Amino acid sequence: MIVYIMVAVGTVFLGLLINNQCSKVNNRMSRQQMLNGVCLTFIFLILFVVCACRLNVGNDYAKYVEFMHLVNCNAYVPTEIGFNSVVKFLYTLSGFENFLLVFAFFAFFTILLFLVAIYKQADSFGFSFFLFMALGYYFQSFNTVRYYLALAIALFVIPYVLRREWLKFIFLVLLGATFHKSLLVVIPLYFLASLNWKKWQLAIAALFCSTFFFMQDFYLKVVVFLYPTYEDTEYLEGGTSYVNIIRCVAVLILALIYYKKVVKGNERNRFYFYCNLGALVMYVCCSFLPIISRIGYYLTITHIFFIPALIGQVGNEKLKKLFKAGVILAAVLYFVLFMRKAGADGLRILPYETFFFHEMVPILSDVS
């Protein structure tokens, strides 16, 4: 755990030195921009090295090694063509089943896309990066590496949605879907969040959402049709996150208080507002759907931008400091609770082990 705490504290400290709103001076790189580059480089290296050097860390690490072995043997795997192609290419390039290189590949691009997205889109890089780390997005990327690459792509493509560059947006989403097809849900979700909804349209949407309560069997059949491997598995048990519901409600209340000043008339903040509202609806109405949190994460990831944007527009300085302190305290508390369960089944990112000092456990193909 000490490794993760040091990584979080060290990278957040470096993030606070970054000012992503600065510009060139006389068309020349300013000192702040040079400092930004140095800090970003060190943040990336720290996050990448810790992630890439891990061994058997993550609940599905061994399962992924098994998938990679089956891909190399031309056997059936439930993973997408993009993942399979990367595995084939890197294994061929290495001359052996170098699963460490595959994990490093995914770590490199996942972290890179997250950092670029935060640097380009955040009002305050330091605040948004702190939320990114404290809310566990980085550490959860040790699990389901395909999904977190897709999540990083989802965050990266938001500017294309806001600029209505739909072809670029759809192209990148389709590319990302070759690694995790759940990314396809952001096409309708982000499109809906980009609309300027009228009250009567929200009423119709609320009426539609009510169908989730009495048409659950129909929607489960749709899920099984899209994900045949979920049939007759524990993945169809559903479930929701009360912590995420509380978080969405808190963000919604703050957004409604400052709606006219911060959200109304601001296309970017309105997009974040509807992402948060959509996530809340999903967590409340769609708890029966399998792994609803994965879909919700595509929407709640915008909190790392929306919360600083809301607090930044609070006029009263004392109130602004109070809100900011409250958010920081809540995020730190979340991080502490997250670390306390980091070794539990379903997450299992503790204890941290590396290939320098440990050996890989046997996979299913080795013992069968």
Short mmCIF file of C-alpha atoms in Angstrom, two decimals:
data_model
loop_
_atom_site.label_atom_id
_atom_site.label_comp_id
_atom_site.label_asym_id
_atom_site.label_seq_id
_atom_site.Cartn_x
_atom_site.Cartn_y
_atom_site.Cartn_z
CA MET A 1 0.00 0.00 0.00
CA ILE A 2 2.88 2.35 0.74
CA VAL A 3 3.87 2.20 -2.94
CA TYR A 4 0.43 3.36 -4.06
CA ILE A 5 0.29 6.15 -1.49
CA MET A 6 3.72 7.41 -2.55
CA VAL A 7 2.69 7.27 -6.22
CA ALA A 8 -0.54 9.15 -5.53
CA VAL A 9 1.05 11.83 -3.35
CA GLY A 10 4.10 12.27 -5.60
CA THR A 11 2.21 12.58 -8.87
CA VAL A 12 -0.47 14.85 -7.38
CA PHE A 13 2.29 17.14 -6.06
CA LEU A 14 3.80 17.32 -9.54
CA GLY A 15 0.33 17.90 -11.00
CA LEU A 16 -0.21 20.91 -8.77
CA LEU A 17 2.87 22.53 -10.35
CA ILE A 18 1.25 22.37 -13.79
CA ASN A 19 -0.67 25.31 -15.24
CA ASN A 20 -2.39 24.03 -18.36
CA GLN A 21 -3.96 27.43 -19.06
CA CYS A 22 -0.68 29.23 -19.73
CA SER A 23 0.32 30.31 -23.23
CA LYS A 24 3.48 31.11 -25.13
CA VAL A 25 5.29 34.41 -24.51
CA ASN A 26 6.25 36.22 -27.73
CA ASN A 27 5.66 32.96 -29.62
CA ARG A 28 8.28 31.27 -27.47
CA MET A 29 7.84 28.55 -24.89
CA SER A 30 7.44 30.08 -21.44
CA ARG A 31 9.08 28.81 -18.26
CA GLN A 32 5.71 27.54 -17.08
CA GLN A 33 5.26 25.53 -20.26
CA MET A 34 8.71 23.99 -19.82
CA LEU A 35 7.82 23.17 -16.22
CA ASN A 36 4.56 21.65 -17.46
CA GLY A 37 6.47 19.42 -19.87
CA VAL A 38 8.92 18.23 -17.20
CA CYS A 39 6.18 17.52 -14.65
CA LEU A 40 3.97 15.73 -17.19
CA THR A 41 6.92 13.57 -18.25
CA PHE A 42 7.69 12.54 -14.68
CA ILE A 43 4.02 11.90 -13.90
CA PHE A 44 3.74 9.69 -16.97
CA LEU A 45 6.94 7.78 -16.18
CA ILE A 46 5.94 7.14 -12.57
CA LEU A 47 2.45 5.93 -13.48
CA PHE A 48 3.70 3.88 -16.42
CA VAL A 49 6.56 2.16 -14.58
CA VAL A 50 4.38 1.16 -11.62
CA CYS A 51 1.66 -0.17 -13.91
CA ALA A 52 3.92 -1.87 -16.47
CA CYS A 53 6.20 -3.57 -13.93
CA ARG A 54 3.43 -5.23 -11.95
CA LEU A 55 3.07 -9.02 -12.00
CA ASN A 56 -0.12 -10.87 -11.15
CA VAL A 57 -1.56 -7.65 -9.72
CA GLY A 58 -5.20 -7.21 -10.57
CA ASN A 59 -8.16 -9.53 -10.19
CA ASP A 60 -8.07 -10.64 -13.83
CA TYR A 61 -4.31 -10.55 -14.48
CA ALA A 62 -3.97 -14.35 -14.75
CA LYS A 63 -7.15 -14.51 -16.83
CA TYR A 64 -5.65 -12.06 -19.32
CA VAL A 65 -2.44 -14.08 -19.51
CA GLU A 66 -4.62 -17.10 -20.28
CA PHE A 67 -6.48 -15.17 -23.00
CA MET A 68 -3.18 -14.10 -24.54
CA HIS A 69 -1.97 -17.70 -24.56
CA LEU A 70 -5.17 -18.85 -26.28
CA VAL A 71 -4.90 -16.04 -28.84
CA ASN A 72 -1.37 -17.15 -29.64
CA CYS A 73 -2.67 -20.71 -30.06
CA ASN A 74 -5.44 -19.53 -32.41
CA ALA A 75 -8.06 -20.79 -29.95
CA TYR A 76 -11.37 -19.06 -29.25
CA VAL A 77 -11.32 -16.12 -26.84
CA PRO A 78 -14.11 -13.67 -25.96
CA THR A 79 -11.83 -10.66 -26.46
CA GLU A 80 -12.09 -8.22 -29.36
CA ILE A 81 -10.07 -8.16 -32.58
CA GLY A 82 -7.97 -5.15 -31.56
CA PHE A 83 -6.76 -6.82 -28.38
CA ASN A 84 -6.13 -10.10 -30.20
CA SER A 85 -4.18 -8.36 -32.98
CA VAL A 86 -1.96 -6.52 -30.48
CA VAL A 87 -1.23 -9.78 -28.66
CA LYS A 88 -0.39 -11.58 -31.91
CA PHE A 89 1.87 -8.75 -33.08
CA LEU A 90 3.76 -8.35 -29.79
CA TYR A 91 4.16 -12.10 -29.29
CA THR A 92 5.50 -12.43 -32.84
CA LEU A 93 7.81 -9.45 -32.31
CA SER A 94 9.13 -10.94 -29.05
CA GLY A 95 9.47 -14.48 -30.33
CA PHE A 96 7.75 -15.84 -27.21
CA GLU A 97 4.62 -15.27 -25.12
CA ASN A 98 5.73 -11.96 -23.67
CA PHE A 99 2.60 -11.02 -21.72
CA LEU A 100 4.55 -8.36 -19.80
CA LEU A 101 5.03 -6.43 -23.01
CA VAL A 102 1.30 -6.59 -23.75
CA PHE A 103 0.44 -5.21 -20.31
CA ALA A 104 3.07 -2.49 -20.81
CA PHE A 105 1.53 -1.62 -24.19
CA PHE A 106 -1.91 -1.10 -22.65
CA ALA A 107 -0.45 0.80 -19.70
CA PHE A 108 1.44 3.15 -22.04
CA PHE A 109 -1.53 4.18 -24.15
CA THR A 110 -4.08 4.20 -21.34
CA ILE A 111 -2.01 6.54 -19.17
CA LEU A 112 -0.96 8.68 -22.14
CA LEU A 113 -4.55 9.24 -23.29
CA PHE A 114 -5.75 10.04 -19.77
CA LEU A 115 -2.99 12.61 -19.22
CA VAL A 116 -3.47 14.26 -22.63
CA ALA A 117 -7.23 14.45 -22.08
CA ILE A 118 -6.85 15.99 -18.62
CA TYR A 119 -4.21 18.48 -19.77
CA LYS A 120 -6.27 19.66 -22.75
CA GLN A 121 -9.71 19.73 -21.14
CA ALA A 122 -9.31 20.59 -17.45
CA ASP A 123 -9.81 24.10 -16.09
CA SER A 124 -7.20 23.18 -13.49
CA PHE A 125 -4.91 20.26 -14.29
CA GLY A 126 -3.87 19.89 -10.65
CA PHE A 127 -7.43 19.67 -9.30
CA SER A 128 -8.68 17.35 -12.05
CA PHE A 129 -5.63 15.10 -11.80
CA PHE A 130 -6.06 14.92 -8.02
CA LEU A 131 -9.64 13.71 -8.53
CA PHE A 132 -8.45 11.24 -11.17
CA MET A 133 -6.01 9.68 -8.71
CA ALA A 134 -8.10 9.95 -5.53
CA LEU A 135 -11.19 8.43 -7.14
CA GLY A 136 -9.10 5.41 -8.08
CA TYR A 137 -9.27 5.55 -11.87
CA TYR A 138 -5.54 4.95 -12.26
CA PHE A 139 -5.34 2.08 -9.79
CA GLN A 140 -8.47 0.43 -11.16
CA SER A 141 -6.80 0.36 -14.57
CA PHE A 142 -4.70 -2.51 -13.17
CA ASN A 143 -7.89 -4.52 -13.76
CA THR A 144 -9.79 -4.92 -17.04
CA VAL A 145 -7.01 -3.31 -19.05
CA ARG A 146 -9.09 -3.36 -22.24
CA TYR A 147 -11.93 -1.46 -20.59
CA TYR A 148 -9.71 1.24 -19.10
CA LEU A 149 -8.07 1.86 -22.46
CA ALA A 150 -11.62 2.32 -23.80
CA LEU A 151 -12.43 4.66 -20.89
CA ALA A 152 -9.33 6.74 -21.67
CA ILE A 153 -10.44 6.98 -25.30
CA ALA A 154 -13.93 8.03 -24.17
CA LEU A 155 -12.43 10.88 -22.15
CA PHE A 156 -10.11 11.84 -24.99
CA VAL A 157 -12.90 12.16 -27.60
CA ILE A 158 -15.15 14.52 -25.62
CA PRO A 159 -13.80 17.67 -27.39
CA TYR A 160 -14.88 16.18 -30.74
CA VAL A 161 -18.41 15.84 -29.37
CA LEU A 162 -18.45 19.44 -28.15
CA ARG A 163 -17.14 20.69 -31.51
CA ARG A 164 -19.68 18.51 -33.35
CA GLU A 165 -16.88 16.74 -35.22
CA TRP A 166 -18.95 13.58 -35.38
CA LEU A 167 -16.91 11.70 -37.98
CA LYS A 168 -13.71 11.97 -35.94
CA PHE A 169 -15.61 11.08 -32.79
CA ILE A 170 -17.24 7.98 -34.30
CA PHE A 171 -14.01 6.86 -35.98
CA LEU A 172 -12.06 6.95 -32.70
CA VAL A 173 -14.88 5.24 -30.82
CA LEU A 174 -15.07 2.46 -33.41
CA LEU A 175 -11.30 2.09 -33.20
CA GLY A 176 -11.49 1.87 -29.41
CA ALA A 177 -14.37 -0.61 -29.63
CA THR A 178 -11.97 -3.09 -31.24
CA PHE A 179 -10.41 -3.34 -27.78
CA HIS A 180 -13.60 -3.21 -25.69
CA LYS A 181 -16.96 -3.06 -27.44
CA SER A 182 -18.69 -1.46 -24.46
CA LEU A 183 -17.19 1.81 -25.75
CA LEU A 184 -19.91 1.83 -28.42
CA VAL A 185 -22.41 3.00 -25.79
CA VAL A 186 -20.78 6.45 -25.74
CA ILE A 187 -22.02 7.14 -29.28
CA PRO A 188 -25.67 7.46 -28.20
CA LEU A 189 -24.88 8.56 -24.63
CA TYR A 190 -22.50 11.38 -25.55
CA PHE A 191 -24.79 12.48 -28.38
CA LEU A 192 -27.74 12.71 -25.98
CA ALA A 193 -25.61 14.56 -23.41
CA SER A 194 -24.58 17.10 -26.06
CA LEU A 195 -28.19 18.15 -26.73
CA ASN A 196 -29.81 21.21 -25.21
CA TRP A 197 -32.78 19.44 -23.64
CA LYS A 198 -36.13 21.17 -23.20
CA LYS A 199 -38.32 20.46 -20.19
CA TRP A 200 -40.88 18.53 -22.24
CA GLN A 201 -38.11 16.42 -23.74
CA LEU A 202 -36.79 15.61 -20.26
CA ALA A 203 -40.34 14.56 -19.28
CA ILE A 204 -40.49 12.13 -22.22
CA ALA A 205 -37.04 10.80 -21.32
CA ALA A 206 -38.18 10.26 -17.73
CA LEU A 207 -41.23 8.37 -19.01
CA PHE A 208 -38.95 6.15 -21.11
CA CYS A 209 -36.65 5.50 -18.14
CA SER A 210 -39.65 4.20 -16.18
CA THR A 211 -39.74 1.23 -18.58
CA PHE A 212 -36.55 -0.06 -16.95
CA PHE A 213 -38.61 -0.97 -13.89
CA PHE A 214 -41.20 -3.21 -15.62
CA MET A 215 -39.37 -4.38 -18.80
CA GLN A 216 -36.27 -5.83 -17.18
CA ASP A 217 -36.52 -9.20 -18.94
CA PHE A 218 -36.62 -7.49 -22.34
CA TYR A 219 -33.54 -5.37 -21.63
CA LEU A 220 -31.66 -8.39 -20.27
CA LYS A 221 -32.40 -10.24 -23.51
CA VAL A 222 -30.95 -7.30 -25.43
CA VAL A 223 -27.81 -7.44 -23.28
CA VAL A 224 -27.44 -11.19 -23.84
CA PHE A 225 -27.87 -10.63 -27.59
CA LEU A 226 -25.06 -8.04 -27.55
CA TYR A 227 -22.91 -10.03 -25.09
CA PRO A 228 -23.65 -13.75 -25.63
CA THR A 229 -20.86 -14.74 -23.22
CA TYR A 230 -22.86 -13.20 -20.35
CA GLU A 231 -25.64 -15.80 -20.67
CA ASP A 232 -26.04 -18.02 -17.58
CA THR A 233 -23.13 -16.32 -15.80
CA GLU A 234 -22.81 -14.22 -12.66
CA TYR A 235 -22.48 -11.14 -14.88
CA LEU A 236 -26.26 -11.07 -15.32
CA GLU A 237 -26.83 -10.62 -11.60
CA GLY A 238 -26.65 -6.85 -11.91
CA GLY A 239 -26.00 -4.52 -9.00
CA THR A 240 -25.37 -0.85 -8.45
CA SER A 241 -23.04 1.46 -6.55
CA TYR A 242 -24.52 3.49 -3.70
CA VAL A 243 -21.30 5.47 -3.45
CA ASN A 244 -21.65 6.55 -7.09
CA ILE A 245 -25.31 7.41 -6.53
CA ILE A 246 -24.37 9.65 -3.59
CA ARG A 247 -21.61 11.24 -5.67
CA CYS A 248 -23.95 11.92 -8.60
CA VAL A 249 -26.61 13.38 -6.30
CA ALA A 250 -24.06 15.67 -4.63
CA VAL A 251 -22.77 16.88 -8.02
CA LEU A 252 -26.35 17.37 -9.25
CA ILE A 253 -27.28 19.49 -6.22
CA LEU A 254 -24.21 21.70 -6.63
CA ALA A 255 -24.90 22.02 -10.38
CA LEU A 256 -28.53 23.01 -9.80
CA ILE A 257 -27.50 25.67 -7.27
CA TYR A 258 -25.24 27.32 -9.85
CA TYR A 259 -27.14 26.18 -12.96
CA LYS A 260 -27.81 29.60 -14.44
CA LYS A 261 -24.29 30.86 -13.83
CA VAL A 262 -22.25 27.77 -14.70
CA VAL A 263 -24.33 25.34 -16.76
CA LYS A 264 -26.94 27.28 -18.72
CA GLY A 265 -25.40 28.76 -21.84
CA ASN A 266 -22.12 26.84 -21.41
CA GLU A 267 -22.10 23.93 -23.85
CA ARG A 268 -19.24 22.11 -22.19
CA ASN A 269 -20.64 22.30 -18.67
CA ARG A 270 -24.11 21.41 -19.95
CA PHE A 271 -22.61 18.27 -21.48
CA TYR A 272 -21.05 17.36 -18.12
CA PHE A 273 -24.37 18.11 -16.40
CA TYR A 274 -26.29 15.68 -18.58
CA CYS A 275 -23.54 13.04 -18.27
CA ASN A 276 -23.95 13.24 -14.49
CA LEU A 277 -27.75 13.15 -14.75
CA GLY A 278 -27.59 10.18 -17.13
CA ALA A 279 -25.27 8.30 -14.79
CA LEU A 280 -27.61 8.91 -11.86
CA VAL A 281 -30.57 7.58 -13.85
CA MET A 282 -28.58 4.46 -14.81
CA TYR A 283 -27.45 3.70 -11.26
CA VAL A 284 -31.00 4.12 -9.93
CA CYS A 285 -33.10 2.62 -12.75
CA CYS A 286 -30.79 0.07 -14.37
CA SER A 287 -29.28 -1.75 -11.41
CA PHE A 288 -30.53 -5.04 -12.89
CA LEU A 289 -28.27 -4.70 -15.93
CA PRO A 290 -24.89 -6.50 -15.82
CA ILE A 291 -21.91 -4.40 -14.85
CA ILE A 292 -23.90 -1.15 -14.99
CA SER A 293 -20.94 0.57 -13.33
CA ARG A 294 -18.85 0.12 -16.47
CA ILE A 295 -21.41 2.00 -18.52
CA GLY A 296 -21.82 4.58 -15.78
CA TYR A 297 -18.08 5.20 -15.66
CA TYR A 298 -18.18 6.53 -19.22
CA LEU A 299 -20.41 9.29 -17.82
CA THR A 300 -19.05 9.84 -14.30
CA ILE A 301 -15.46 10.18 -15.54
CA THR A 302 -16.50 13.73 -16.51
CA HIS A 303 -16.72 14.56 -12.78
CA ILE A 304 -12.98 15.22 -12.79
CA PHE A 305 -13.72 18.20 -15.06
CA PHE A 306 -17.22 19.19 -13.95
CA ILE A 307 -16.55 19.49 -10.21
CA PRO A 308 -13.58 21.91 -10.62
CA ALA A 309 -15.60 23.88 -13.21
CA LEU A 310 -18.51 24.25 -10.78
CA ILE A 311 -16.37 25.24 -7.82
CA GLY A 312 -14.30 27.62 -9.93
CA GLN A 313 -17.41 29.70 -10.68
CA VAL A 314 -18.51 30.14 -7.06
CA GLY A 315 -18.40 33.90 -6.47
CA ASN A 316 -18.02 33.94 -2.70
CA GLU A 317 -14.36 33.17 -1.92
CA LYS A 318 -15.09 31.72 1.52
CA LEU A 319 -17.80 29.49 0.08
CA LYS A 320 -15.49 28.46 -2.77
CA LYS A 321 -12.79 27.42 -0.31
CA LEU A 322 -15.37 25.55 1.75
CA PHE A 323 -16.66 23.62 -1.28
CA LYS A 324 -13.14 22.85 -2.44
CA ALA A 325 -12.08 21.65 1.01
CA GLY A 326 -15.20 19.48 1.19
CA VAL A 327 -14.46 17.90 -2.20
CA ILE A 328 -10.83 17.28 -1.29
CA LEU A 329 -11.81 15.73 2.04
CA ALA A 330 -14.44 13.50 0.40
CA ALA A 331 -11.98 12.41 -2.32
CA VAL A 332 -9.26 11.59 0.23
CA LEU A 333 -11.78 9.61 2.29
CA TYR A 334 -12.82 7.71 -0.85
CA PHE A 335 -9.16 6.96 -1.59
CA VAL A 336 -8.60 5.64 1.95
CA LEU A 337 -11.66 3.37 1.72
CA PHE A 338 -10.57 2.27 -1.75
CA MET A 339 -7.11 1.32 -0.48
CA ARG A 340 -8.62 -0.59 2.45
CA LYS A 341 -10.44 -2.94 0.05
CA ALA A 342 -7.67 -3.00 -2.58
CA GLY A 343 -6.68 -6.54 -1.64
CA ALA A 344 -10.21 -7.95 -1.75
CA ASP A 345 -11.60 -10.22 -4.45
CA GLY A 346 -12.91 -8.23 -7.40
CA LEU A 347 -10.05 -5.73 -7.18
CA ARG A 348 -6.95 -7.46 -5.80
CA ILE A 349 -4.35 -4.83 -6.58
CA LEU A 350 -2.64 -5.57 -3.27
CA PRO A 351 -0.11 -6.85 -2.51
CA TYR A 352 1.88 -5.08 -5.19
CA GLU A 353 4.34 -7.43 -6.89
CA THR A 354 6.74 -6.93 -9.79
CA PHE A 355 8.48 -9.27 -12.21
CA PHE A 356 11.80 -8.17 -10.69
CA PHE A 357 11.17 -10.12 -7.49
CA HIS A 358 8.27 -12.49 -8.16
CA GLU A 359 7.26 -15.29 -10.52
CA MET A 360 4.01 -15.58 -12.44
CA VAL A 361 1.51 -18.04 -10.98
CA PRO A 362 0.46 -20.96 -13.24
CA ILE A 363 -2.44 -20.19 -15.57
CA LEU A 364 -5.26 -22.56 -16.41
CA SER A 365 -3.52 -23.91 -19.51
CA ASP A 366 -0.45 -24.78 -17.43
CA VAL A 367 -2.32 -26.93 -14.92
CA SER A 368 -4.93 -28.55 -17.15
#
